[in-house]
mmCIF file of N, CA and C and ligand atoms in Angstrom:
data_model
loop_
_atom_site.group_PDB
_atom_site.id
_atom_site.type_symbol
_atom_site.label_atom_id
_atom_site.label_comp_id
_atom_site.label_asym_id
_atom_site.label_seq_id
_atom_site.Cartn_x
_atom_site.Cartn_y
_atom_site.Cartn_z
ATOM 1 N N MET F 1 -9.242 -29.415 -22.795
ATOM 2 C CA MET F 1 -9.278 -28.136 -22.075
ATOM 3 C C MET F 1 -10.706 -27.841 -21.632
ATOM 4 N N ASP F 2 -10.820 -27.355 -20.420
ATOM 5 C CA ASP F 2 -12.132 -27.018 -19.890
ATOM 6 C C ASP F 2 -12.688 -25.780 -20.568
ATOM 7 N N ASP F 3 -13.993 -25.628 -20.465
ATOM 8 C CA ASP F 3 -14.629 -24.442 -21.026
ATOM 9 C C ASP F 3 -14.225 -23.199 -20.240
ATOM 10 N N GLN F 4 -14.258 -22.080 -20.942
ATOM 11 C CA GLN F 4 -13.997 -20.799 -20.295
ATOM 12 C C GLN F 4 -15.150 -19.855 -20.597
ATOM 13 N N ILE F 5 -15.523 -19.085 -19.608
ATOM 14 C CA ILE F 5 -16.556 -18.077 -19.797
ATOM 15 C C ILE F 5 -16.066 -16.757 -19.211
ATOM 16 N N PHE F 6 -16.669 -15.663 -19.651
ATOM 17 C CA PHE F 6 -16.323 -14.362 -19.098
ATOM 18 C C PHE F 6 -17.225 -14.041 -17.913
ATOM 19 N N PHE F 7 -16.624 -13.408 -16.900
ATOM 20 C CA PHE F 7 -17.378 -13.011 -15.721
ATOM 21 C C PHE F 7 -18.516 -12.069 -16.123
ATOM 22 N N HIS F 8 -18.216 -11.061 -16.913
ATOM 23 C CA HIS F 8 -19.231 -10.152 -17.431
ATOM 24 C C HIS F 8 -19.034 -10.016 -18.934
ATOM 25 N N PRO F 9 -19.810 -10.749 -19.735
ATOM 26 C CA PRO F 9 -19.656 -10.641 -21.192
ATOM 27 C C PRO F 9 -19.839 -9.199 -21.663
ATOM 28 N N GLY F 10 -19.001 -8.770 -22.608
ATOM 29 C CA GLY F 10 -19.109 -7.424 -23.149
ATOM 30 C C GLY F 10 -18.238 -6.402 -22.451
ATOM 31 N N VAL F 11 -17.688 -6.763 -21.294
ATOM 32 C CA VAL F 11 -16.842 -5.827 -20.552
ATOM 33 C C VAL F 11 -15.418 -5.823 -21.104
ATOM 34 N N LEU F 12 -14.997 -6.983 -21.585
ATOM 35 C CA LEU F 12 -13.642 -7.129 -22.130
ATOM 36 C C LEU F 12 -13.722 -7.464 -23.607
ATOM 37 N N GLU F 13 -12.781 -6.904 -24.380
ATOM 38 C CA GLU F 13 -12.658 -7.268 -25.788
ATOM 39 C C GLU F 13 -11.196 -7.493 -26.105
ATOM 40 N N GLU F 14 -10.952 -8.406 -27.047
ATOM 41 C CA GLU F 14 -9.582 -8.680 -27.444
ATOM 42 C C GLU F 14 -9.138 -7.650 -28.473
ATOM 43 N N ARG F 15 -8.000 -7.024 -28.184
ATOM 44 C CA ARG F 15 -7.397 -6.065 -29.106
ATOM 45 C C ARG F 15 -5.911 -6.356 -29.176
ATOM 46 N N ASP F 16 -5.430 -6.606 -30.383
ATOM 47 C CA ASP F 16 -4.004 -6.854 -30.581
ATOM 48 C C ASP F 16 -3.481 -7.964 -29.674
ATOM 49 N N GLY F 17 -4.262 -9.013 -29.498
ATOM 50 C CA GLY F 17 -3.789 -10.187 -28.788
ATOM 51 C C GLY F 17 -3.949 -10.181 -27.284
ATOM 52 N N SER F 18 -4.454 -9.085 -26.720
ATOM 53 C CA SER F 18 -4.726 -9.106 -25.282
ATOM 54 C C SER F 18 -6.071 -8.424 -25.021
ATOM 55 N N PHE F 19 -6.584 -8.619 -23.847
ATOM 56 C CA PHE F 19 -7.905 -8.079 -23.536
ATOM 57 C C PHE F 19 -7.821 -6.672 -22.961
ATOM 58 N N VAL F 20 -8.776 -5.850 -23.348
ATOM 59 C CA VAL F 20 -8.910 -4.512 -22.787
ATOM 60 C C VAL F 20 -10.347 -4.342 -22.302
ATOM 61 N N GLN F 21 -10.517 -3.458 -21.343
ATOM 62 C CA GLN F 21 -11.856 -3.117 -20.877
ATOM 63 C C GLN F 21 -12.471 -2.141 -21.869
ATOM 64 N N ILE F 22 -13.777 -2.291 -22.081
ATOM 65 C CA ILE F 22 -14.478 -1.431 -23.025
ATOM 66 C C ILE F 22 -15.366 -0.449 -22.250
ATOM 67 N N GLY F 23 -15.071 0.821 -22.430
ATOM 68 C CA GLY F 23 -15.883 1.869 -21.808
ATOM 69 C C GLY F 23 -16.720 2.573 -22.851
ATOM 70 N N ARG F 24 -17.347 3.652 -22.435
ATOM 71 C CA ARG F 24 -18.210 4.419 -23.333
ATOM 72 C C ARG F 24 -17.941 5.901 -23.128
ATOM 73 N N ARG F 25 -17.652 6.607 -24.225
ATOM 74 C CA ARG F 25 -17.477 8.053 -24.141
ATOM 75 C C ARG F 25 -18.730 8.716 -24.672
ATOM 76 N N CYS F 26 -19.237 9.641 -23.880
ATOM 77 C CA CYS F 26 -20.460 10.348 -24.241
ATOM 78 C C CYS F 26 -20.151 11.486 -25.211
ATOM 79 N N ASN F 27 -20.905 11.574 -26.296
ATOM 80 C CA ASN F 27 -20.704 12.647 -27.268
ATOM 81 C C ASN F 27 -21.399 13.938 -26.845
ATOM 82 N N SER F 28 -22.223 13.876 -25.804
ATOM 83 C CA SER F 28 -22.907 15.084 -25.337
ATOM 84 C C SER F 28 -22.107 15.786 -24.242
ATOM 85 N N CYS F 29 -21.709 15.047 -23.198
ATOM 86 C CA CYS F 29 -20.981 15.684 -22.087
ATOM 87 C C CYS F 29 -19.495 15.359 -22.076
ATOM 88 N N GLY F 30 -19.087 14.384 -22.896
ATOM 89 C CA GLY F 30 -17.670 14.077 -23.018
ATOM 90 C C GLY F 30 -17.112 13.147 -21.965
ATOM 91 N N LYS F 31 -17.945 12.737 -21.008
ATOM 92 C CA LYS F 31 -17.431 11.882 -19.941
ATOM 93 C C LYS F 31 -17.389 10.418 -20.380
ATOM 94 N N THR F 32 -16.457 9.688 -19.777
ATOM 95 C CA THR F 32 -16.291 8.269 -20.075
ATOM 96 C C THR F 32 -16.787 7.457 -18.893
ATOM 97 N N SER F 33 -17.487 6.387 -19.175
ATOM 98 C CA SER F 33 -18.014 5.535 -18.109
ATOM 99 C C SER F 33 -17.657 4.078 -18.381
ATOM 100 N N PHE F 34 -17.711 3.295 -17.339
ATOM 101 C CA PHE F 34 -17.430 1.864 -17.423
ATOM 102 C C PHE F 34 -18.319 1.144 -16.431
ATOM 103 N N PRO F 35 -18.953 0.028 -16.812
ATOM 104 C CA PRO F 35 -18.953 -0.554 -18.155
ATOM 105 C C PRO F 35 -19.779 0.287 -19.130
ATOM 106 N N ALA F 36 -19.585 0.003 -20.416
ATOM 107 C CA ALA F 36 -20.342 0.721 -21.432
ATOM 108 C C ALA F 36 -21.828 0.438 -21.252
ATOM 109 N N SER F 37 -22.631 1.453 -21.425
ATOM 110 C CA SER F 37 -24.073 1.292 -21.298
ATOM 111 C C SER F 37 -24.756 2.037 -22.441
ATOM 112 N N GLU F 38 -26.041 1.806 -22.575
ATOM 113 C CA GLU F 38 -26.783 2.402 -23.681
ATOM 114 C C GLU F 38 -26.917 3.914 -23.521
ATOM 115 N N PHE F 39 -27.027 4.352 -22.250
ATOM 116 C CA PHE F 39 -27.177 5.771 -21.949
ATOM 117 C C PHE F 39 -25.979 6.246 -21.130
ATOM 118 N N CYS F 40 -25.646 7.524 -21.243
ATOM 119 C CA CYS F 40 -24.607 8.105 -20.408
ATOM 120 C C CYS F 40 -25.107 8.142 -18.964
ATOM 121 N N LYS F 41 -24.289 7.655 -18.028
ATOM 122 C CA LYS F 41 -24.727 7.641 -16.636
ATOM 123 C C LYS F 41 -24.634 9.017 -15.990
ATOM 124 N N PHE F 42 -24.006 9.978 -16.693
ATOM 125 C CA PHE F 42 -23.895 11.332 -16.155
ATOM 126 C C PHE F 42 -25.001 12.254 -16.659
ATOM 127 N N CYS F 43 -25.339 12.148 -17.977
ATOM 128 C CA CYS F 43 -26.313 13.084 -18.543
ATOM 129 C C CYS F 43 -27.462 12.383 -19.271
ATOM 130 N N SER F 44 -27.466 11.058 -19.282
ATOM 131 C CA SER F 44 -28.526 10.252 -19.895
ATOM 132 C C SER F 44 -28.585 10.337 -21.418
ATOM 133 N N SER F 45 -27.590 10.957 -22.037
ATOM 134 C CA SER F 45 -27.586 11.042 -23.495
ATOM 135 C C SER F 45 -27.388 9.662 -24.110
ATOM 136 N N GLU F 46 -28.044 9.454 -25.243
ATOM 137 C CA GLU F 46 -27.864 8.202 -25.976
ATOM 138 C C GLU F 46 -26.707 8.298 -26.962
ATOM 139 N N LYS F 47 -26.166 9.526 -27.139
ATOM 140 C CA LYS F 47 -25.092 9.722 -28.116
ATOM 141 C C LYS F 47 -23.749 9.395 -27.470
ATOM 142 N N GLY F 48 -23.117 8.359 -27.980
ATOM 143 C CA GLY F 48 -21.823 7.987 -27.436
ATOM 144 C C GLY F 48 -21.228 6.852 -28.228
ATOM 145 N N GLU F 49 -19.996 6.536 -27.891
ATOM 146 C CA GLU F 49 -19.338 5.449 -28.594
ATOM 147 C C GLU F 49 -18.444 4.690 -27.623
ATOM 148 N N THR F 50 -18.259 3.405 -27.913
ATOM 149 C CA THR F 50 -17.409 2.596 -27.057
ATOM 150 C C THR F 50 -15.947 2.861 -27.392
ATOM 151 N N LEU F 51 -15.104 2.647 -26.412
ATOM 152 C CA LEU F 51 -13.672 2.814 -26.623
ATOM 153 C C LEU F 51 -12.915 1.895 -25.674
ATOM 154 N N PRO F 52 -11.731 1.421 -26.117
ATOM 155 C CA PRO F 52 -10.900 0.625 -25.217
ATOM 156 C C PRO F 52 -10.267 1.540 -24.174
ATOM 157 N N LEU F 53 -10.222 1.067 -22.931
ATOM 158 C CA LEU F 53 -9.697 1.886 -21.839
ATOM 159 C C LEU F 53 -8.233 1.568 -21.560
ATOM 160 N N SER F 54 -7.556 2.514 -20.959
ATOM 161 C CA SER F 54 -6.162 2.321 -20.560
ATOM 162 C C SER F 54 -6.046 1.178 -19.573
ATOM 163 N N LYS F 55 -4.929 0.469 -19.638
ATOM 164 C CA LYS F 55 -4.707 -0.632 -18.708
ATOM 165 C C LYS F 55 -4.050 -0.161 -17.410
ATOM 166 N N ILE F 56 -3.498 1.032 -17.414
ATOM 167 C CA ILE F 56 -2.804 1.543 -16.234
ATOM 168 C C ILE F 56 -3.675 2.588 -15.546
ATOM 169 N N GLY F 57 -3.805 2.450 -14.229
ATOM 170 C CA GLY F 57 -4.573 3.410 -13.467
ATOM 171 C C GLY F 57 -3.927 3.679 -12.124
ATOM 172 N N THR F 58 -4.557 4.566 -11.358
ATOM 173 C CA THR F 58 -4.054 4.969 -10.048
ATOM 174 C C THR F 58 -5.075 4.575 -8.991
ATOM 175 N N LEU F 59 -4.601 3.948 -7.926
ATOM 176 C CA LEU F 59 -5.516 3.478 -6.882
ATOM 177 C C LEU F 59 -6.045 4.655 -6.068
ATOM 178 N N PHE F 60 -7.355 4.839 -6.100
ATOM 179 C CA PHE F 60 -8.011 5.925 -5.364
ATOM 180 C C PHE F 60 -8.282 5.511 -3.929
ATOM 181 N N SER F 61 -8.799 4.297 -3.742
ATOM 182 C CA SER F 61 -9.174 3.829 -2.413
ATOM 183 C C SER F 61 -9.281 2.311 -2.451
ATOM 184 N N PHE F 62 -9.108 1.674 -1.298
ATOM 185 C CA PHE F 62 -9.229 0.214 -1.292
ATOM 186 C C PHE F 62 -9.654 -0.284 0.083
ATOM 187 N N SER F 63 -10.099 -1.535 0.116
ATOM 188 C CA SER F 63 -10.401 -2.183 1.387
ATOM 189 C C SER F 63 -9.950 -3.635 1.308
ATOM 190 N N VAL F 64 -9.798 -4.239 2.473
ATOM 191 C CA VAL F 64 -9.345 -5.623 2.552
ATOM 192 C C VAL F 64 -10.395 -6.428 3.305
ATOM 193 N N THR F 65 -10.873 -7.495 2.667
ATOM 194 C CA THR F 65 -11.839 -8.394 3.286
ATOM 195 C C THR F 65 -11.090 -9.634 3.753
ATOM 196 N N ARG F 66 -11.264 -9.968 5.022
ATOM 197 C CA ARG F 66 -10.469 -11.060 5.585
ATOM 198 C C ARG F 66 -11.292 -12.314 5.858
ATOM 199 N N VAL F 67 -12.435 -12.440 5.196
ATOM 200 C CA VAL F 67 -13.237 -13.670 5.245
ATOM 201 C C VAL F 67 -13.537 -14.073 3.802
ATOM 202 N N PRO F 68 -13.774 -15.371 3.556
ATOM 203 C CA PRO F 68 -14.094 -15.786 2.180
ATOM 204 C C PRO F 68 -15.405 -15.150 1.703
ATOM 205 N N VAL F 69 -15.439 -14.764 0.430
ATOM 206 C CA VAL F 69 -16.660 -14.246 -0.186
ATOM 207 C C VAL F 69 -16.867 -15.008 -1.487
ATOM 208 N N GLY F 70 -17.912 -15.804 -1.560
ATOM 209 C CA GLY F 70 -18.154 -16.605 -2.752
ATOM 210 C C GLY F 70 -16.927 -17.440 -3.074
ATOM 211 N N PRO F 71 -16.453 -17.354 -4.303
ATOM 212 C CA PRO F 71 -15.298 -18.176 -4.703
ATOM 213 C C PRO F 71 -13.961 -17.564 -4.294
ATOM 214 N N TYR F 72 -13.966 -16.362 -3.734
ATOM 215 C CA TYR F 72 -12.712 -15.662 -3.438
ATOM 216 C C TYR F 72 -12.186 -16.027 -2.057
ATOM 217 N N LYS F 73 -10.873 -16.231 -2.004
ATOM 218 C CA LYS F 73 -10.225 -16.567 -0.740
ATOM 219 C C LYS F 73 -9.554 -15.313 -0.156
ATOM 220 N N PRO F 74 -9.662 -15.140 1.156
ATOM 221 C CA PRO F 74 -9.051 -13.963 1.774
ATOM 222 C C PRO F 74 -7.520 -14.076 1.818
ATOM 223 N N PRO F 75 -6.834 -12.959 1.970
ATOM 224 C CA PRO F 75 -7.402 -11.609 2.003
ATOM 225 C C PRO F 75 -7.817 -11.144 0.596
ATOM 226 N N ILE F 76 -8.992 -10.562 0.497
ATOM 227 C CA ILE F 76 -9.509 -10.049 -0.766
ATOM 228 C C ILE F 76 -9.305 -8.534 -0.759
ATOM 229 N N ILE F 77 -8.502 -8.057 -1.683
ATOM 230 C CA ILE F 77 -8.248 -6.614 -1.773
ATOM 231 C C ILE F 77 -9.084 -6.082 -2.928
ATOM 232 N N SER F 78 -9.946 -5.130 -2.658
ATOM 233 C CA SER F 78 -10.728 -4.524 -3.734
ATOM 234 C C SER F 78 -10.616 -3.018 -3.619
ATOM 235 N N GLY F 79 -10.701 -2.365 -4.757
ATOM 236 C CA GLY F 79 -10.503 -0.927 -4.730
ATOM 237 C C GLY F 79 -11.090 -0.238 -5.941
ATOM 238 N N PHE F 80 -10.991 1.099 -5.896
ATOM 239 C CA PHE F 80 -11.399 1.943 -7.012
ATOM 240 C C PHE F 80 -10.135 2.479 -7.678
ATOM 241 N N ILE F 81 -10.061 2.265 -8.996
ATOM 242 C CA ILE F 81 -8.882 2.635 -9.762
ATOM 243 C C ILE F 81 -9.265 3.744 -10.745
ATOM 244 N N ASP F 82 -8.573 4.859 -10.680
ATOM 245 C CA ASP F 82 -8.826 5.977 -11.590
ATOM 246 C C ASP F 82 -8.013 5.801 -12.865
ATOM 247 N N LEU F 83 -8.706 5.880 -14.010
ATOM 248 C CA LEU F 83 -8.034 5.757 -15.300
ATOM 249 C C LEU F 83 -7.855 7.139 -15.925
ATOM 250 N N PRO F 84 -6.882 7.263 -16.855
ATOM 251 C CA PRO F 84 -6.648 8.552 -17.513
ATOM 252 C C PRO F 84 -7.884 9.090 -18.233
ATOM 253 N N GLU F 85 -8.790 8.199 -18.641
ATOM 254 C CA GLU F 85 -10.002 8.627 -19.340
ATOM 255 C C GLU F 85 -10.992 9.317 -18.409
ATOM 256 N N GLY F 86 -10.682 9.343 -17.100
ATOM 257 C CA GLY F 86 -11.589 9.984 -16.157
ATOM 258 C C GLY F 86 -12.587 9.025 -15.540
ATOM 259 N N THR F 87 -12.404 7.756 -15.814
ATOM 260 C CA THR F 87 -13.303 6.729 -15.298
ATOM 261 C C THR F 87 -12.719 6.123 -14.036
ATOM 262 N N ARG F 88 -13.577 5.814 -13.082
ATOM 263 C CA ARG F 88 -13.159 5.127 -11.864
ATOM 264 C C ARG F 88 -13.727 3.716 -11.904
ATOM 265 N N ILE F 89 -12.841 2.724 -11.863
ATOM 266 C CA ILE F 89 -13.236 1.323 -12.024
ATOM 267 C C ILE F 89 -13.065 0.583 -10.711
ATOM 268 N N PHE F 90 -14.049 -0.232 -10.378
ATOM 269 C CA PHE F 90 -13.962 -1.094 -9.203
ATOM 270 C C PHE F 90 -13.357 -2.423 -9.620
ATOM 271 N N GLY F 91 -12.395 -2.888 -8.858
ATOM 272 C CA GLY F 91 -11.792 -4.170 -9.205
ATOM 273 C C GLY F 91 -11.007 -4.753 -8.060
ATOM 274 N N GLN F 92 -10.675 -6.023 -8.217
ATOM 275 C CA GLN F 92 -9.825 -6.667 -7.222
ATOM 276 C C GLN F 92 -8.366 -6.378 -7.544
ATOM 277 N N ILE F 93 -7.565 -6.385 -6.487
ATOM 278 C CA ILE F 93 -6.134 -6.133 -6.626
ATOM 279 C C ILE F 93 -5.399 -7.373 -6.150
ATOM 280 N N HIS F 94 -4.620 -7.955 -7.029
ATOM 281 C CA HIS F 94 -3.834 -9.139 -6.683
ATOM 282 C C HIS F 94 -2.443 -8.671 -6.272
ATOM 283 N N ALA F 95 -2.225 -8.615 -4.983
ATOM 284 C CA ALA F 95 -0.953 -8.118 -4.451
ATOM 285 C C ALA F 95 -0.866 -8.510 -2.984
ATOM 286 N N ASP F 96 0.300 -8.340 -2.399
ATOM 287 C CA ASP F 96 0.427 -8.505 -0.959
ATOM 288 C C ASP F 96 -0.255 -7.315 -0.290
ATOM 289 N N VAL F 97 -1.036 -7.590 0.752
ATOM 290 C CA VAL F 97 -1.766 -6.518 1.436
ATOM 291 C C VAL F 97 -0.817 -5.405 1.875
ATOM 292 N N GLU F 98 0.386 -5.794 2.323
ATOM 293 C CA GLU F 98 1.330 -4.815 2.875
ATOM 294 C C GLU F 98 1.837 -3.827 1.818
ATOM 295 N N GLU F 99 1.796 -4.211 0.539
ATOM 296 C CA GLU F 99 2.344 -3.318 -0.484
ATOM 297 C C GLU F 99 1.294 -2.401 -1.107
ATOM 298 N N VAL F 100 0.025 -2.606 -0.764
ATOM 299 C CA VAL F 100 -1.028 -1.802 -1.391
ATOM 300 C C VAL F 100 -1.184 -0.484 -0.650
ATOM 301 N N ARG F 101 -1.224 0.614 -1.401
ATOM 302 C CA ARG F 101 -1.419 1.941 -0.815
ATOM 303 C C ARG F 101 -2.149 2.821 -1.827
ATOM 304 N N THR F 102 -2.921 3.755 -1.338
ATOM 305 C CA THR F 102 -3.601 4.661 -2.258
ATOM 306 C C THR F 102 -2.556 5.461 -3.028
ATOM 307 N N GLY F 103 -2.886 5.761 -4.272
ATOM 308 C CA GLY F 103 -1.976 6.519 -5.118
ATOM 309 C C GLY F 103 -1.011 5.669 -5.915
ATOM 310 N N MET F 104 -0.948 4.376 -5.604
ATOM 311 C CA MET F 104 -0.033 3.523 -6.365
ATOM 312 C C MET F 104 -0.594 3.270 -7.755
ATOM 313 N N ARG F 105 0.314 2.987 -8.700
ATOM 314 C CA ARG F 105 -0.108 2.700 -10.062
ATOM 315 C C ARG F 105 -0.338 1.206 -10.215
ATOM 316 N N LEU F 106 -1.447 0.895 -10.873
ATOM 317 C CA LEU F 106 -1.853 -0.499 -11.046
ATOM 318 C C LEU F 106 -2.053 -0.785 -12.525
ATOM 319 N N SER F 107 -1.830 -2.023 -12.886
ATOM 320 C CA SER F 107 -1.981 -2.460 -14.267
ATOM 321 C C SER F 107 -3.072 -3.522 -14.335
ATOM 322 N N MET F 108 -3.973 -3.382 -15.304
ATOM 323 C CA MET F 108 -5.067 -4.331 -15.469
ATOM 324 C C MET F 108 -4.562 -5.575 -16.175
ATOM 325 N N GLU F 109 -4.912 -6.717 -15.625
ATOM 326 C CA GLU F 109 -4.612 -7.995 -16.265
ATOM 327 C C GLU F 109 -5.879 -8.823 -16.310
ATOM 328 N N THR F 110 -5.868 -9.820 -17.177
ATOM 329 C CA THR F 110 -7.002 -10.737 -17.239
ATOM 330 C C THR F 110 -6.516 -12.158 -17.022
ATOM 331 N N GLY F 111 -7.399 -12.982 -16.505
ATOM 332 C CA GLY F 111 -7.051 -14.368 -16.282
ATOM 333 C C GLY F 111 -8.191 -15.081 -15.585
ATOM 334 N N VAL F 112 -7.927 -16.315 -15.187
ATOM 335 C CA VAL F 112 -8.934 -17.108 -14.492
ATOM 336 C C VAL F 112 -9.101 -16.547 -13.083
ATOM 337 N N ILE F 113 -10.315 -16.136 -12.747
ATOM 338 C CA ILE F 113 -10.535 -15.579 -11.409
ATOM 339 C C ILE F 113 -11.171 -16.601 -10.469
ATOM 340 N N TRP F 114 -11.772 -17.626 -11.019
ATOM 341 C CA TRP F 114 -12.116 -18.810 -10.240
ATOM 342 C C TRP F 114 -12.535 -19.913 -11.201
ATOM 343 N N THR F 115 -12.637 -21.150 -10.664
ATOM 344 C CA THR F 115 -13.046 -22.311 -11.446
ATOM 345 C C THR F 115 -14.310 -22.902 -10.836
ATOM 346 N N GLU F 116 -15.326 -23.077 -11.680
ATOM 347 C CA GLU F 116 -16.582 -23.669 -11.221
ATOM 348 C C GLU F 116 -16.377 -25.152 -10.903
ATOM 349 N N LYS F 117 -17.337 -25.737 -10.168
ATOM 350 C CA LYS F 117 -17.226 -27.158 -9.787
ATOM 351 C C LYS F 117 -17.161 -28.071 -11.007
ATOM 352 N N ASP F 118 -17.780 -27.656 -12.138
ATOM 353 C CA ASP F 118 -17.748 -28.490 -13.350
ATOM 354 C C ASP F 118 -16.485 -28.267 -14.182
ATOM 355 N N GLY F 119 -15.558 -27.485 -13.665
ATOM 356 C CA GLY F 119 -14.297 -27.249 -14.359
ATOM 357 C C GLY F 119 -14.281 -26.017 -15.237
ATOM 358 N N THR F 120 -15.429 -25.369 -15.400
ATOM 359 C CA THR F 120 -15.484 -24.164 -16.219
ATOM 360 C C THR F 120 -14.653 -23.056 -15.570
ATOM 361 N N GLU F 121 -13.756 -22.491 -16.367
ATOM 362 C CA GLU F 121 -12.922 -21.403 -15.862
ATOM 363 C C GLU F 121 -13.599 -20.066 -16.163
ATOM 364 N N VAL F 122 -13.661 -19.228 -15.149
ATOM 365 C CA VAL F 122 -14.278 -17.918 -15.293
ATOM 366 C C VAL F 122 -13.162 -16.888 -15.474
ATOM 367 N N ILE F 123 -13.232 -16.162 -16.606
ATOM 368 C CA ILE F 123 -12.207 -15.185 -16.955
ATOM 369 C C ILE F 123 -12.693 -13.790 -16.564
ATOM 370 N N GLY F 124 -11.826 -13.052 -15.914
ATOM 371 C CA GLY F 124 -12.174 -11.693 -15.540
ATOM 372 C C GLY F 124 -10.937 -10.819 -15.476
ATOM 373 N N TYR F 125 -11.138 -9.587 -15.063
ATOM 374 C CA TYR F 125 -9.993 -8.674 -14.939
ATOM 375 C C TYR F 125 -9.682 -8.428 -13.474
ATOM 376 N N TYR F 126 -8.458 -8.061 -13.221
ATOM 377 C CA TYR F 126 -8.007 -7.670 -11.894
ATOM 378 C C TYR F 126 -6.799 -6.768 -12.085
ATOM 379 N N TYR F 127 -6.349 -6.179 -11.011
ATOM 380 C CA TYR F 127 -5.220 -5.250 -11.100
ATOM 381 C C TYR F 127 -4.031 -5.780 -10.313
ATOM 382 N N VAL F 128 -2.851 -5.481 -10.818
ATOM 383 C CA VAL F 128 -1.611 -5.826 -10.129
ATOM 384 C C VAL F 128 -0.743 -4.563 -10.064
ATOM 385 N N PRO F 129 0.139 -4.489 -9.068
ATOM 386 C CA PRO F 129 1.021 -3.311 -8.994
ATOM 387 C C PRO F 129 1.893 -3.217 -10.233
ATOM 388 N N CYS F 130 2.113 -1.991 -10.714
ATOM 389 C CA CYS F 130 3.048 -1.780 -11.808
ATOM 390 C C CYS F 130 4.451 -2.034 -11.279
ATOM 391 N N ALA F 131 5.265 -2.656 -12.099
ATOM 392 C CA ALA F 131 6.656 -2.850 -11.710
ATOM 393 C C ALA F 131 7.295 -1.477 -11.496
ATOM 394 N N ALA F 132 8.090 -1.363 -10.441
ATOM 395 C CA ALA F 132 8.669 -0.069 -10.080
ATOM 396 C C ALA F 132 9.656 0.429 -11.123
ATOM 397 N N ASP F 133 10.226 -0.497 -11.881
ATOM 398 C CA ASP F 133 11.324 -0.092 -12.785
ATOM 399 C C ASP F 133 10.877 0.117 -14.224
ATOM 400 N N ASN F 134 9.576 0.068 -14.508
ATOM 401 C CA ASN F 134 9.172 0.213 -15.909
ATOM 402 C C ASN F 134 8.433 1.516 -16.176
ATOM 403 N N GLY F 135 8.430 2.405 -15.202
ATOM 404 C CA GLY F 135 7.799 3.692 -15.408
ATOM 405 C C GLY F 135 6.299 3.620 -15.586
ATOM 406 N N GLY F 136 5.711 2.488 -15.172
ATOM 407 C CA GLY F 136 4.273 2.356 -15.263
ATOM 408 C C GLY F 136 3.767 1.979 -16.640
ATOM 409 N N LYS F 137 4.676 1.625 -17.530
ATOM 410 C CA LYS F 137 4.241 1.257 -18.885
ATOM 411 C C LYS F 137 3.561 -0.095 -18.855
ATOM 412 N N THR F 138 2.613 -0.250 -19.747
ATOM 413 C CA THR F 138 1.916 -1.524 -19.842
ATOM 414 C C THR F 138 2.796 -2.531 -20.560
ATOM 415 N N ASN F 139 2.491 -3.803 -20.355
ATOM 416 C CA ASN F 139 3.243 -4.859 -21.013
ATOM 417 C C ASN F 139 2.885 -4.987 -22.478
ATOM 418 N N ALA F 140 1.741 -4.435 -22.860
ATOM 419 C CA ALA F 140 1.252 -4.616 -24.235
ATOM 420 C C ALA F 140 2.119 -3.828 -25.217
HETATM 421 ZN ZN1 LIG B 1 -23.066 12.366 -21.021
#
């Protein structure tokens, strides 16, 4: 098996057998940010703690890139996803362009997002549409 690396180490952690994104909740202003950082990006407080974020979010806005960018093949759908914690996350959306619309519910998944020339697989997160018949519940 080829080696695997994370796109951004520290952004994802394994919990109960699957990966979750790790954010930071500020103990001073109460806001949650992603990725977790040493200081609150809203009030600069150092008081805070990391927390696993919800896998289900709502698409706030998106764009479609129709030319290759780095290892990504077009069409590349990227967007901002609002999570219940109040955090807005930027990510790619793996879906048919025609089915993507603002306000839709998306589920975070992890997997190989590209393979380096030496065979190293790069693991990252992306979003997929929630199945219409599951009420938006996560698979976990
Ligand atoms: Zn704060």
